mmCIF file of C-alpha atoms and ligand atoms in Angstrom:
data_model
loop_
_atom_site.group_PDB
_atom_site.id
_atom_site.type_symbol
_atom_site.label_atom_id
_atom_site.label_comp_id
_atom_site.label_asym_id
_atom_site.label_seq_id
_atom_site.Cartn_x
_atom_site.Cartn_y
_atom_site.Cartn_z
ATOM 1 C CA MET W 2 -22.244 21.742 -1.195
ATOM 2 C CA SER W 3 -21.093 19.477 1.439
ATOM 3 C CA TYR W 4 -18.009 17.148 1.039
ATOM 4 C CA PRO W 5 -18.632 13.490 0.010
ATOM 5 C CA ILE W 6 -18.125 10.753 2.477
ATOM 6 C CA TYR W 7 -14.489 9.616 2.240
ATOM 7 C CA LEU W 8 -14.285 6.010 1.382
ATOM 8 C CA ASP W 9 -10.975 6.243 -0.326
ATOM 9 C CA ASN W 10 -8.529 5.629 2.457
ATOM 10 C CA GLN W 11 -6.431 3.102 0.330
ATOM 11 C CA ALA W 12 -5.653 5.951 -1.933
ATOM 12 C CA THR W 13 -4.470 8.357 0.914
ATOM 13 C CA THR W 14 -5.648 8.876 4.522
ATOM 14 C CA PRO W 15 -6.319 12.365 6.072
ATOM 15 C CA LEU W 16 -3.602 13.670 8.494
ATOM 16 C CA ASP W 17 -4.641 12.708 12.118
ATOM 17 C CA PRO W 18 -4.662 16.254 13.882
ATOM 18 C CA ILE W 19 -2.405 14.789 16.454
ATOM 19 C CA VAL W 20 0.072 14.107 14.041
ATOM 20 C CA LEU W 21 -0.288 17.672 12.483
ATOM 21 C CA ASP W 22 0.405 19.006 16.216
ATOM 22 C CA SER W 23 3.603 16.577 16.499
ATOM 23 C CA MET W 24 5.045 18.252 13.256
ATOM 24 C CA MET W 25 4.204 22.113 13.910
ATOM 25 C CA PRO W 26 7.364 22.708 15.956
ATOM 26 C CA TYR W 27 9.647 21.315 13.212
ATOM 27 C CA PHE W 28 8.232 24.071 10.925
ATOM 28 C CA ASN W 29 8.817 26.790 13.552
ATOM 29 C CA GLU W 30 11.291 26.936 16.225
ATOM 30 C CA LYS W 31 12.980 23.542 15.626
ATOM 31 C CA PHE W 32 13.816 24.084 12.102
ATOM 32 C CA GLY W 33 17.410 22.980 12.086
ATOM 33 C CA ASN W 34 19.167 20.660 9.919
ATOM 34 C CA ALA W 35 19.753 17.207 11.177
ATOM 35 C CA ALA W 36 23.211 17.237 9.768
ATOM 36 C CA SER W 37 24.312 20.336 11.569
ATOM 37 C CA SER W 38 25.864 18.637 14.619
ATOM 38 C CA HIS W 39 27.691 21.559 16.219
ATOM 39 C CA HIS W 40 24.572 23.356 17.566
ATOM 40 C CA ILE W 41 21.320 22.961 19.329
ATOM 41 C CA TYR W 42 19.285 23.485 16.355
ATOM 42 C CA GLY W 43 20.813 20.639 14.541
ATOM 43 C CA GLN W 44 21.139 18.441 17.564
ATOM 44 C CA ASP W 45 17.166 18.631 18.392
ATOM 45 C CA ALA W 46 16.467 17.993 14.673
ATOM 46 C CA LYS W 47 18.833 14.982 14.756
ATOM 47 C CA GLN W 48 17.013 13.758 17.880
ATOM 48 C CA ALA W 49 13.755 13.846 16.413
ATOM 49 C CA VAL W 50 14.871 11.859 13.402
ATOM 50 C CA GLU W 51 16.391 9.348 15.511
ATOM 51 C CA CYS W 52 13.184 8.942 17.757
ATOM 52 C CA SER W 53 11.120 8.317 14.607
ATOM 53 C CA ARG W 54 13.705 5.978 13.222
ATOM 54 C CA ASN W 55 13.602 3.975 16.479
ATOM 55 C CA GLU W 56 9.763 3.917 16.519
ATOM 56 C CA ILE W 57 9.714 2.258 12.992
ATOM 57 C CA SER W 58 12.567 -0.148 13.504
ATOM 58 C CA LYS W 59 10.866 -1.287 16.798
ATOM 59 C CA VAL W 60 7.684 -1.964 14.880
ATOM 60 C CA LEU W 61 9.373 -3.967 12.280
ATOM 61 C CA ASN W 62 11.668 -5.799 14.621
ATOM 62 C CA ALA W 63 14.632 -4.234 12.882
ATOM 63 C CA LYS W 64 17.515 -2.057 14.000
ATOM 64 C CA PRO W 65 17.364 1.728 13.518
ATOM 65 C CA ARG W 66 20.348 1.883 11.069
ATOM 66 C CA GLU W 67 18.521 -0.454 8.783
ATOM 67 C CA ILE W 68 15.844 2.401 8.062
ATOM 68 C CA ILE W 69 16.589 4.733 5.361
ATOM 69 C CA PHE W 70 14.128 7.652 4.937
ATOM 70 C CA THR W 71 12.886 8.681 1.573
ATOM 71 C CA SER W 72 10.482 10.755 -0.239
ATOM 72 C CA GLY W 73 7.788 7.891 -0.227
ATOM 73 C CA ALA W 74 7.301 4.423 -1.146
ATOM 74 C CA THR W 75 7.728 4.924 -4.724
ATOM 75 C CA GLU W 76 11.288 5.985 -4.118
ATOM 76 C CA ALA W 77 11.864 3.399 -1.524
ATOM 77 C CA VAL W 78 10.669 0.746 -4.226
ATOM 78 C CA ASN W 79 13.078 2.120 -6.758
ATOM 79 C CA LEU W 80 16.039 2.237 -4.430
ATOM 80 C CA GLY W 81 15.703 -1.304 -3.230
ATOM 81 C CA ILE W 82 15.053 -2.898 -6.476
ATOM 82 C CA LYS W 83 17.284 -0.574 -8.799
ATOM 83 C CA GLY W 84 19.892 -0.511 -5.806
ATOM 84 C CA VAL W 85 20.058 -4.336 -5.605
ATOM 85 C CA VAL W 86 20.467 -4.850 -9.445
ATOM 86 C CA GLU W 87 23.157 -1.966 -9.960
ATOM 87 C CA GLN W 88 25.084 -2.974 -7.116
ATOM 88 C CA ASN W 89 25.495 -6.427 -8.451
ATOM 89 C CA GLU W 90 26.155 -4.809 -11.794
ATOM 90 C CA ASN W 91 24.530 -8.000 -13.312
ATOM 91 C CA THR W 92 22.573 -7.400 -16.404
ATOM 92 C CA GLY W 93 21.896 -11.034 -16.790
ATOM 93 C CA CYS W 94 20.189 -11.481 -13.467
ATOM 94 C CA HIS W 95 16.581 -12.642 -12.742
ATOM 95 C CA ILE W 96 13.990 -11.178 -10.614
ATOM 96 C CA ILE W 97 10.385 -12.692 -9.650
ATOM 97 C CA THR W 98 7.370 -10.650 -8.959
ATOM 98 C CA GLN W 99 3.674 -11.257 -9.367
ATOM 99 C CA GLU W 100 0.825 -9.511 -11.461
ATOM 100 C CA THR W 101 -1.032 -7.621 -8.903
ATOM 101 C CA GLU W 102 1.822 -5.519 -7.544
ATOM 102 C CA HIS W 103 1.496 -1.567 -7.345
ATOM 103 C CA LYS W 104 2.685 0.326 -10.631
ATOM 104 C CA ALA W 105 5.480 1.646 -8.502
ATOM 105 C CA VAL W 106 6.971 -1.874 -8.550
ATOM 106 C CA LEU W 107 5.959 -3.113 -12.038
ATOM 107 C CA ASP W 108 6.996 0.035 -13.698
ATOM 108 C CA THR W 109 10.522 -0.211 -12.185
ATOM 109 C CA TYR W 110 10.595 -3.894 -13.447
ATOM 110 C CA ILE W 111 9.768 -2.585 -17.090
ATOM 111 C CA SER W 112 12.509 -0.021 -16.931
ATOM 112 C CA LEU W 113 14.956 -2.669 -15.833
ATOM 113 C CA GLU W 114 13.840 -5.270 -18.386
ATOM 114 C CA LYS W 115 14.708 -2.727 -20.986
ATOM 115 C CA LYS W 116 18.272 -2.857 -19.721
ATOM 116 C CA GLY W 117 18.547 -6.596 -20.007
ATOM 117 C CA VAL W 118 17.051 -7.858 -16.458
ATOM 118 C CA LYS W 119 15.101 -10.804 -16.804
ATOM 119 C CA ILE W 120 11.805 -10.624 -15.181
ATOM 120 C CA SER W 121 9.190 -13.183 -14.193
ATOM 121 C CA ILE W 122 5.807 -11.852 -13.352
ATOM 122 C CA LEU W 123 3.679 -14.579 -11.552
ATOM 123 C CA PRO W 124 0.104 -14.965 -12.032
ATOM 124 C CA VAL W 125 -2.288 -15.003 -9.071
ATOM 125 C CA GLY W 126 -5.476 -17.114 -8.242
ATOM 126 C CA SER W 127 -9.097 -16.062 -8.786
ATOM 127 C CA ASP W 128 -8.943 -14.780 -4.961
ATOM 128 C CA GLY W 129 -6.034 -12.717 -5.685
ATOM 129 C CA LEU W 130 -3.404 -15.135 -3.711
ATOM 130 C CA LEU W 131 0.143 -16.162 -4.836
ATOM 131 C CA ASP W 132 0.851 -19.584 -4.629
ATOM 132 C CA PRO W 133 4.197 -19.800 -2.699
ATOM 133 C CA ASP W 134 5.279 -22.981 -4.534
ATOM 134 C CA SER W 135 4.965 -20.881 -7.821
ATOM 135 C CA VAL W 136 7.524 -18.709 -6.561
ATOM 136 C CA LYS W 137 9.768 -21.597 -5.590
ATOM 137 C CA ASN W 138 9.757 -23.209 -8.937
ATOM 138 C CA GLU W 139 10.454 -20.088 -10.750
ATOM 139 C CA ILE W 140 13.725 -19.487 -8.952
ATOM 140 C CA THR W 141 16.767 -20.134 -10.940
ATOM 141 C CA ASN W 142 20.758 -19.898 -10.384
ATOM 142 C CA ASN W 143 20.368 -16.217 -11.728
ATOM 143 C CA THR W 144 17.620 -14.961 -9.589
ATOM 144 C CA VAL W 145 18.769 -12.165 -7.130
ATOM 145 C CA LEU W 146 15.533 -10.958 -5.905
ATOM 146 C CA VAL W 147 11.715 -11.725 -5.316
ATOM 147 C CA SER W 148 9.282 -9.042 -4.636
ATOM 148 C CA VAL W 149 5.700 -9.442 -3.196
ATOM 149 C CA MET W 150 3.522 -6.991 -1.841
ATOM 150 C CA HIS W 151 2.124 -7.661 1.707
ATOM 151 C CA ALA W 152 -1.452 -6.389 1.167
ATOM 152 C CA ASN W 153 -2.939 -5.386 -2.101
ATOM 153 C CA ASN W 154 -3.970 -1.769 -2.571
ATOM 154 C CA GLU W 155 -7.006 -2.505 -4.769
ATOM 155 C CA ILE W 156 -8.491 -5.918 -3.542
ATOM 156 C CA GLY W 157 -6.926 -5.981 0.051
ATOM 157 C CA THR W 158 -5.688 -9.574 -0.397
ATOM 158 C CA VAL W 159 -2.918 -10.529 2.201
ATOM 159 C CA GLN W 160 -0.050 -12.510 0.743
ATOM 160 C CA SER W 161 1.704 -15.451 2.425
ATOM 161 C CA ILE W 162 4.637 -13.443 3.295
ATOM 162 C CA LYS W 163 6.228 -15.509 5.790
ATOM 163 C CA GLU W 164 6.006 -18.612 3.702
ATOM 164 C CA ILE W 165 7.329 -16.904 0.558
ATOM 165 C CA GLY W 166 10.304 -15.361 2.876
ATOM 166 C CA LEU W 167 11.297 -18.841 3.950
ATOM 167 C CA ILE W 168 11.503 -20.098 0.598
ATOM 168 C CA CYS W 169 13.765 -17.069 -0.459
ATOM 169 C CA ARG W 170 15.904 -17.598 2.492
ATOM 170 C CA ASP W 171 16.313 -21.385 1.815
ATOM 171 C CA LYS W 172 17.422 -20.558 -1.959
ATOM 172 C CA GLY W 173 19.461 -17.491 -0.932
ATOM 173 C CA VAL W 174 17.425 -14.850 -2.947
ATOM 174 C CA LEU W 175 16.673 -11.642 -1.570
ATOM 175 C CA PHE W 176 13.199 -10.792 -0.640
ATOM 176 C CA LEU W 177 11.555 -7.174 -0.855
ATOM 177 C CA VAL W 178 8.019 -6.478 0.296
ATOM 178 C CA ASP W 179 5.919 -3.442 -0.565
ATOM 179 C CA SER W 180 4.281 -3.057 2.895
ATOM 180 C CA CYS W 181 2.356 0.381 2.035
ATOM 181 C CA GLN W 182 -1.048 -1.171 2.686
ATOM 182 C CA SER W 183 -0.108 -3.288 5.869
ATOM 183 C CA PHE W 184 2.257 -0.984 7.473
ATOM 184 C CA GLY W 185 0.687 0.203 10.720
ATOM 185 C CA LYS W 186 -2.209 -2.073 10.360
ATOM 186 C CA LEU W 187 -0.899 -5.761 10.381
ATOM 187 C CA ASP W 188 1.713 -7.530 12.217
ATOM 188 C CA ILE W 189 5.185 -7.116 10.425
ATOM 189 C CA ASP W 190 8.393 -8.766 11.714
ATOM 190 C CA VAL W 191 11.063 -8.724 9.147
ATOM 191 C CA LYS W 192 13.167 -11.360 10.833
ATOM 192 C CA ASP W 193 10.289 -13.596 11.570
ATOM 193 C CA MET W 194 9.095 -13.292 7.913
ATOM 194 C CA ASN W 195 12.498 -13.056 6.269
ATOM 195 C CA ILE W 196 12.150 -10.030 4.755
ATOM 196 C CA ASN W 197 15.307 -8.255 3.380
ATOM 197 C CA LEU W 198 13.735 -5.063 1.985
ATOM 198 C CA LEU W 199 10.669 -3.351 2.836
ATOM 199 C CA ALA W 200 9.086 -0.022 1.615
ATOM 200 C CA ALA W 201 6.124 1.917 3.110
ATOM 201 C CA THR W 202 4.888 5.249 3.116
ATOM 202 C CA GLY W 203 3.311 7.858 5.643
ATOM 203 C CA HIS W 204 0.382 9.100 3.816
ATOM 204 C CA LYS W 205 -1.489 5.604 4.156
ATOM 205 C CA ILE W 206 -1.271 5.622 8.097
ATOM 206 C CA TYR W 207 -2.833 9.216 8.667
ATOM 207 C CA GLY W 208 0.691 10.900 8.400
ATOM 208 C CA PRO W 209 2.098 13.209 5.890
ATOM 209 C CA LYS W 210 2.770 12.812 2.254
ATOM 210 C CA GLY W 211 6.130 12.952 0.870
ATOM 211 C CA ILE W 212 7.821 10.648 3.371
ATOM 212 C CA GLY W 213 8.437 7.068 3.384
ATOM 213 C CA PHE W 214 11.359 4.591 4.075
ATOM 214 C CA LEU W 215 13.243 1.602 3.007
ATOM 215 C CA TYR W 216 14.090 -1.112 5.440
ATOM 216 C CA VAL W 217 17.533 -2.490 4.199
ATOM 217 C CA SER W 218 18.703 -5.568 6.353
ATOM 218 C CA GLN W 219 22.292 -4.919 7.429
ATOM 219 C CA LYS W 220 23.000 -8.450 9.032
ATOM 220 C CA ASP W 221 22.315 -11.721 7.668
ATOM 221 C CA PRO W 222 22.417 -10.687 5.064
ATOM 222 C CA ASN W 223 24.252 -7.329 4.878
ATOM 223 C CA ILE W 224 22.766 -5.564 1.919
ATOM 224 C CA LYS W 225 24.605 -2.982 -0.095
ATOM 225 C CA LEU W 226 22.592 -0.868 -2.555
ATOM 226 C CA LYS W 227 23.838 1.299 -5.572
ATOM 227 C CA MET W 228 22.600 4.766 -4.478
ATOM 228 C CA GLN W 229 20.229 6.408 -6.491
ATOM 229 C CA ILE W 230 20.264 9.905 -5.713
ATOM 230 C CA ASP W 231 24.006 11.459 -5.595
ATOM 231 C CA GLY W 232 24.871 14.118 -3.095
ATOM 232 C CA GLY W 233 26.132 14.557 0.487
ATOM 233 C CA GLY W 234 25.890 10.943 1.536
ATOM 234 C CA HIS W 235 23.293 11.285 4.036
ATOM 235 C CA GLU W 236 21.443 8.205 5.519
ATOM 236 C CA ARG W 237 24.569 6.401 5.889
ATOM 237 C CA GLY W 238 25.326 6.581 2.013
ATOM 238 C CA PHE W 239 21.935 5.067 1.088
ATOM 239 C CA ARG W 240 20.207 8.234 0.215
ATOM 240 C CA SER W 241 21.443 11.917 -0.124
ATOM 241 C CA GLY W 242 19.503 14.961 0.598
ATOM 242 C CA THR W 243 18.541 17.039 3.782
ATOM 243 C CA LEU W 244 16.279 15.036 5.741
ATOM 244 C CA PRO W 245 12.712 16.605 6.073
ATOM 245 C CA VAL W 246 12.471 16.550 9.753
ATOM 246 C CA SER W 247 9.059 17.623 10.194
ATOM 247 C CA GLN W 248 7.842 14.900 7.825
ATOM 248 C CA ILE W 249 9.958 12.149 9.557
ATOM 249 C CA VAL W 250 8.558 13.230 12.969
ATOM 250 C CA GLY W 251 5.108 13.077 11.553
ATOM 251 C CA LEU W 252 5.507 9.714 10.222
ATOM 252 C CA GLY W 253 6.632 8.497 13.625
ATOM 253 C CA LYS W 254 3.760 9.572 15.285
ATOM 254 C CA ALA W 255 1.483 8.402 12.788
ATOM 255 C CA LEU W 256 3.012 4.996 13.210
ATOM 256 C CA GLN W 257 2.979 5.168 16.822
ATOM 257 C CA ILE W 258 -0.948 5.966 17.017
ATOM 258 C CA SER W 259 -1.793 3.267 14.373
ATOM 259 C CA GLU W 260 0.247 0.548 16.324
ATOM 260 C CA LYS W 261 -1.621 1.419 19.705
ATOM 261 C CA GLU W 262 -4.857 1.337 17.913
ATOM 262 C CA LYS W 263 -4.550 -1.322 15.122
ATOM 263 C CA LYS W 264 -6.184 -4.343 16.973
ATOM 264 C CA LYS W 265 -9.214 -2.558 18.166
ATOM 265 C CA GLU W 266 -9.399 -0.498 14.798
ATOM 266 C CA ASN W 267 -9.255 -3.476 12.733
ATOM 267 C CA LYS W 268 -12.327 -5.061 14.761
ATOM 268 C CA ARG W 269 -14.272 -1.919 14.084
ATOM 269 C CA LEU W 270 -13.268 -1.498 10.623
ATOM 270 C CA LYS W 271 -14.131 -5.196 9.748
ATOM 271 C CA ILE W 272 -17.740 -4.760 11.188
ATOM 272 C CA LEU W 273 -18.322 -1.405 9.353
ATOM 273 C CA ARG W 274 -16.943 -3.104 6.053
ATOM 274 C CA ASP W 275 -19.105 -6.169 6.371
ATOM 275 C CA LYS W 276 -22.051 -4.082 7.029
ATOM 276 C CA LEU W 277 -21.441 -1.982 3.931
ATOM 277 C CA TYR W 278 -20.925 -5.234 1.861
ATOM 278 C CA TYR W 279 -23.925 -7.113 3.015
ATOM 279 C CA ALA W 280 -26.236 -3.965 2.763
ATOM 280 C CA ILE W 281 -25.134 -3.752 -0.975
ATOM 281 C CA LEU W 282 -25.276 -7.499 -1.427
ATOM 282 C CA ASP W 283 -28.870 -7.354 0.068
ATOM 283 C CA SER W 284 -29.953 -5.017 -2.415
ATOM 284 C CA HIS W 285 -28.222 -6.250 -5.317
ATOM 285 C CA PRO W 286 -27.425 -9.982 -5.003
ATOM 286 C CA ASP W 287 -25.691 -9.766 -8.510
ATOM 287 C CA VAL W 288 -22.432 -7.962 -7.270
ATOM 288 C CA ILE W 289 -19.350 -9.854 -7.258
ATOM 289 C CA LEU W 290 -16.664 -9.446 -4.669
ATOM 290 C CA ASN W 291 -13.305 -9.166 -5.775
ATOM 291 C CA GLY W 292 -10.425 -10.969 -3.862
ATOM 292 C CA SER W 293 -10.505 -13.386 -0.937
ATOM 293 C CA PHE W 294 -12.961 -12.518 1.511
ATOM 294 C CA ASP W 295 -10.780 -14.198 4.319
ATOM 295 C CA ARG W 296 -7.417 -13.123 3.485
ATOM 296 C CA ARG W 297 -8.233 -9.520 3.410
ATOM 297 C CA LEU W 298 -7.489 -6.190 4.830
ATOM 298 C CA PRO W 299 -10.477 -5.500 7.204
ATOM 299 C CA HIS W 300 -11.182 -2.229 5.632
ATOM 300 C CA ASN W 301 -11.117 -2.908 2.075
ATOM 301 C CA LEU W 302 -14.285 -3.754 -0.178
ATOM 302 C CA ASN W 303 -13.926 -4.149 -3.923
ATOM 303 C CA LEU W 304 -17.155 -4.984 -6.109
ATOM 304 C CA CYS W 305 -17.862 -5.552 -9.601
ATOM 305 C CA PHE W 306 -21.533 -4.271 -10.539
ATOM 306 C CA PRO W 307 -22.227 -6.444 -13.443
ATOM 307 C CA GLY W 308 -23.687 -4.571 -16.473
ATOM 308 C CA LEU W 309 -22.985 -1.237 -15.260
ATOM 309 C CA SER W 310 -19.684 1.006 -15.647
ATOM 310 C CA ALA W 311 -17.821 2.189 -12.831
ATOM 311 C CA GLU W 312 -17.438 5.560 -14.171
ATOM 312 C CA ASN W 313 -21.302 5.944 -14.432
ATOM 313 C CA ILE W 314 -21.698 4.524 -10.998
ATOM 314 C CA ILE W 315 -19.295 7.028 -9.550
ATOM 315 C CA MET W 316 -21.025 10.176 -11.309
ATOM 316 C CA LYS W 317 -24.255 9.004 -9.916
ATOM 317 C CA MET W 318 -22.553 8.574 -6.480
ATOM 318 C CA ARG W 319 -21.715 11.968 -5.787
ATOM 319 C CA GLY W 320 -22.190 11.754 -1.948
ATOM 320 C CA VAL W 321 -19.442 9.193 -1.757
ATOM 321 C CA ALA W 322 -15.850 9.550 -2.684
ATOM 322 C CA CYS W 323 -14.445 6.193 -3.766
ATOM 323 C CA SER W 324 -12.156 4.771 -6.600
ATOM 324 C CA THR W 325 -12.391 2.783 -9.758
ATOM 325 C CA GLY W 326 -9.287 0.517 -9.849
ATOM 326 C CA SER W 327 -6.409 2.244 -8.196
ATOM 327 C CA ALA W 328 -6.132 5.994 -7.852
ATOM 328 C CA CYS W 329 -3.014 5.857 -10.091
ATOM 329 C CA SER W 330 -4.595 4.183 -12.877
ATOM 330 C CA SER W 331 -8.000 6.125 -12.851
ATOM 331 C CA ALA W 332 -6.510 8.788 -14.993
ATOM 332 C CA ASN W 333 -6.739 6.444 -18.043
ATOM 333 C CA LEU W 334 -9.636 4.180 -18.783
ATOM 334 C CA LYS W 335 -7.796 1.017 -19.011
ATOM 335 C CA PRO W 336 -9.161 -1.561 -16.479
ATOM 336 C CA SER W 337 -7.423 -2.077 -13.618
ATOM 337 C CA HIS W 338 -4.569 -4.829 -13.864
ATOM 338 C CA VAL W 339 -5.252 -6.113 -10.662
ATOM 339 C CA ILE W 340 -9.063 -6.817 -11.426
ATOM 340 C CA LYS W 341 -8.036 -8.359 -14.885
ATOM 341 C CA ALA W 342 -5.518 -10.608 -12.841
ATOM 342 C CA ILE W 343 -8.051 -12.353 -11.141
ATOM 343 C CA GLY W 344 -9.754 -13.342 -14.234
ATOM 344 C CA ARG W 345 -12.480 -10.832 -15.026
ATOM 345 C CA ASP W 346 -13.176 -10.111 -18.392
ATOM 346 C CA ASN W 347 -12.873 -6.463 -19.770
ATOM 347 C CA GLU W 348 -16.493 -5.704 -19.178
ATOM 348 C CA LEU W 349 -16.632 -6.778 -15.489
ATOM 349 C CA ALA W 350 -13.257 -5.178 -14.927
ATOM 350 C CA HIS W 351 -14.814 -1.869 -16.082
ATOM 351 C CA SER W 352 -17.507 -2.089 -13.601
ATOM 352 C CA ALA W 353 -15.107 -2.463 -10.398
ATOM 353 C CA ILE W 354 -15.240 -0.127 -7.469
ATOM 354 C CA ARG W 355 -13.214 -0.007 -4.540
ATOM 355 C CA PHE W 356 -14.505 1.321 -0.917
ATOM 356 C CA SER W 357 -11.824 1.653 1.543
ATOM 357 C CA LEU W 358 -12.688 2.733 4.931
ATOM 358 C CA GLY W 359 -10.366 4.447 7.608
ATOM 359 C CA ARG W 360 -9.963 5.990 11.075
ATOM 360 C CA PHE W 361 -12.383 8.908 10.663
ATOM 361 C CA ASN W 362 -15.193 6.710 9.201
ATOM 362 C CA LEU W 363 -17.977 6.477 11.969
ATOM 363 C CA GLU W 364 -21.078 4.198 11.593
ATOM 364 C CA PRO W 365 -23.755 6.849 10.673
ATOM 365 C CA GLU W 366 -21.607 7.790 7.678
ATOM 366 C CA ILE W 367 -21.638 4.076 6.533
ATOM 367 C CA ASP W 368 -25.334 4.036 6.902
ATOM 368 C CA LYS W 369 -25.736 7.168 4.834
ATOM 369 C CA ALA W 370 -23.066 5.732 2.182
ATOM 370 C CA ILE W 371 -25.185 2.404 1.780
ATOM 371 C CA ILE W 372 -28.230 4.538 1.144
ATOM 372 C CA ILE W 373 -26.444 6.682 -1.571
ATOM 373 C CA ILE W 374 -24.769 3.721 -3.174
ATOM 374 C CA ASN W 375 -27.831 1.547 -3.401
ATOM 375 C CA ASN W 376 -29.874 4.298 -4.926
ATOM 376 C CA ALA W 377 -27.226 5.096 -7.482
ATOM 377 C CA ILE W 378 -27.284 1.448 -8.472
ATOM 378 C CA ASN W 379 -30.949 1.245 -8.588
ATOM 379 C CA LEU W 380 -31.150 4.198 -10.629
ATOM 380 C CA LEU W 381 -28.860 3.156 -13.123
ATOM 381 C CA LYS W 382 -30.362 -0.320 -13.390
ATOM 382 C CA GLU W 383 -33.794 1.275 -14.017
ATOM 383 C CA GLN W 384 -32.208 3.562 -16.696
ATOM 384 C CA LYS W 385 -30.673 0.585 -18.454
ATOM 385 C CA ASN W 386 -33.830 -1.374 -18.400
ATOM 386 C CA ASN W 387 -35.784 1.720 -19.953
ATOM 387 C CA ARG W 388 -33.198 1.914 -22.581
ATOM 388 C CA SER W 389 -33.359 -1.711 -23.380
ATOM 389 C CA LYS W 390 -37.100 -1.430 -23.609
ATOM 390 C CA THR W 391 -37.151 1.461 -26.160
ATOM 391 C CA ILE W 392 -34.767 -0.366 -28.294
ATOM 392 C CA ILE W 393 -37.142 -3.298 -28.547
HETATM 393 C C1 PLP M 513 0.556 4.341 -2.070
HETATM 394 C C2 PLP M 513 1.150 2.815 -2.576
HETATM 395 C C3 PLP M 513 2.636 2.888 -3.138
HETATM 396 C C4 PLP M 513 3.219 4.229 -3.455
HETATM 397 O O1 PLP M 513 3.472 5.065 -2.246
HETATM 398 P P1 PLP M 513 3.885 6.540 -2.206
HETATM 399 O O2 PLP M 513 4.500 6.868 -0.931
HETATM 400 O O3 PLP M 513 2.721 7.336 -2.723
HETATM 401 O O4 PLP M 513 5.066 6.666 -3.419
HETATM 402 C C5 PLP M 513 3.374 1.911 -3.788
HETATM 403 N N1 PLP M 513 2.729 0.761 -3.023
HETATM 404 C C6 PLP M 513 1.475 0.677 -2.683
HETATM 405 C C7 PLP M 513 0.870 -0.796 -2.497
HETATM 406 C C8 PLP M 513 0.658 1.621 -2.179
HETATM 407 O O5 PLP M 513 -0.468 1.665 -1.711
#
């Protein structure tokens, strides 16, 4: 059996072989603990970690000391949100977010809500976009934090981060951005966009799993966070635990490659994504695009197939690996909260499929995927027609 064509790059990306090569020495001869400052083993490790930290801060227009390594974006988001709330020891405080956030963010808010924090979850438009004015109107004297993701993991919608950041700055409210899907892909400037806290992860940019970071502004404003993992006070007291040097090196290398390639790569992926979209649309004019077409990541395609179920489509489409809803919620059969949030009813939401392209998808693969997808849809439509004929 040959492996299916991988069109699920927003769930995770394969590790770039160049990234793997950069990590290998840190599993072998350069095994030192970055906190061991008295010998060459520790010094080499520390230098590699700082090199990666520099790379990240440079890309974001931040300072190296504002980057805190974590086990991934889920931890980074938890640290940023709970860290702010618990630092203020302010249970009556108010936070604003939007309906289409990742579960890592929404579930963190659910746990805070149980502790008495007030959470406003703003709706998005049918295009998936959040209206910055709705954020402005929701801010009260008790609001301490606004969190809005940069690009959506299911429908690829790119939010007006700079506009929302400006509103937050004017109102003196902290602004946290989950940038997992845009980091290394779109331009991010934390100063220009007035972002105070930002989370991202290695495994969405062809880097390793199990490594991410939180950017925490240390000047205008100087943010203090309540530590979530107690221990030796690593990462300037923000996050304890021996640093996974090999993972950190991989993250830095992955970012370096992504930044160098992103302009060319975004253009290439958009052409392939559009080819896929129009080829499906040509054969099946009833498909419905989820999310704005223009304000969208170039590698994301999310479609509803009216009258069909995404589970059945995926079973028929064995040659293509993709997602129904997001990877994290496909374990249960509840329709995606993102597709529901843009106004699709339950039945349509159950027909949504995400195709997400990436660095290692070449045109012949997309051509092959088009045939597999269109054939699967044809077959299912035929079966459905035959069934309704027998019922009559
Ligand atoms: C992948 C992802 C996360 C979770 O990141 P991990 O590093 O896997 O914990 C959070 N938010 C978004 C938007 C994501 O795409």
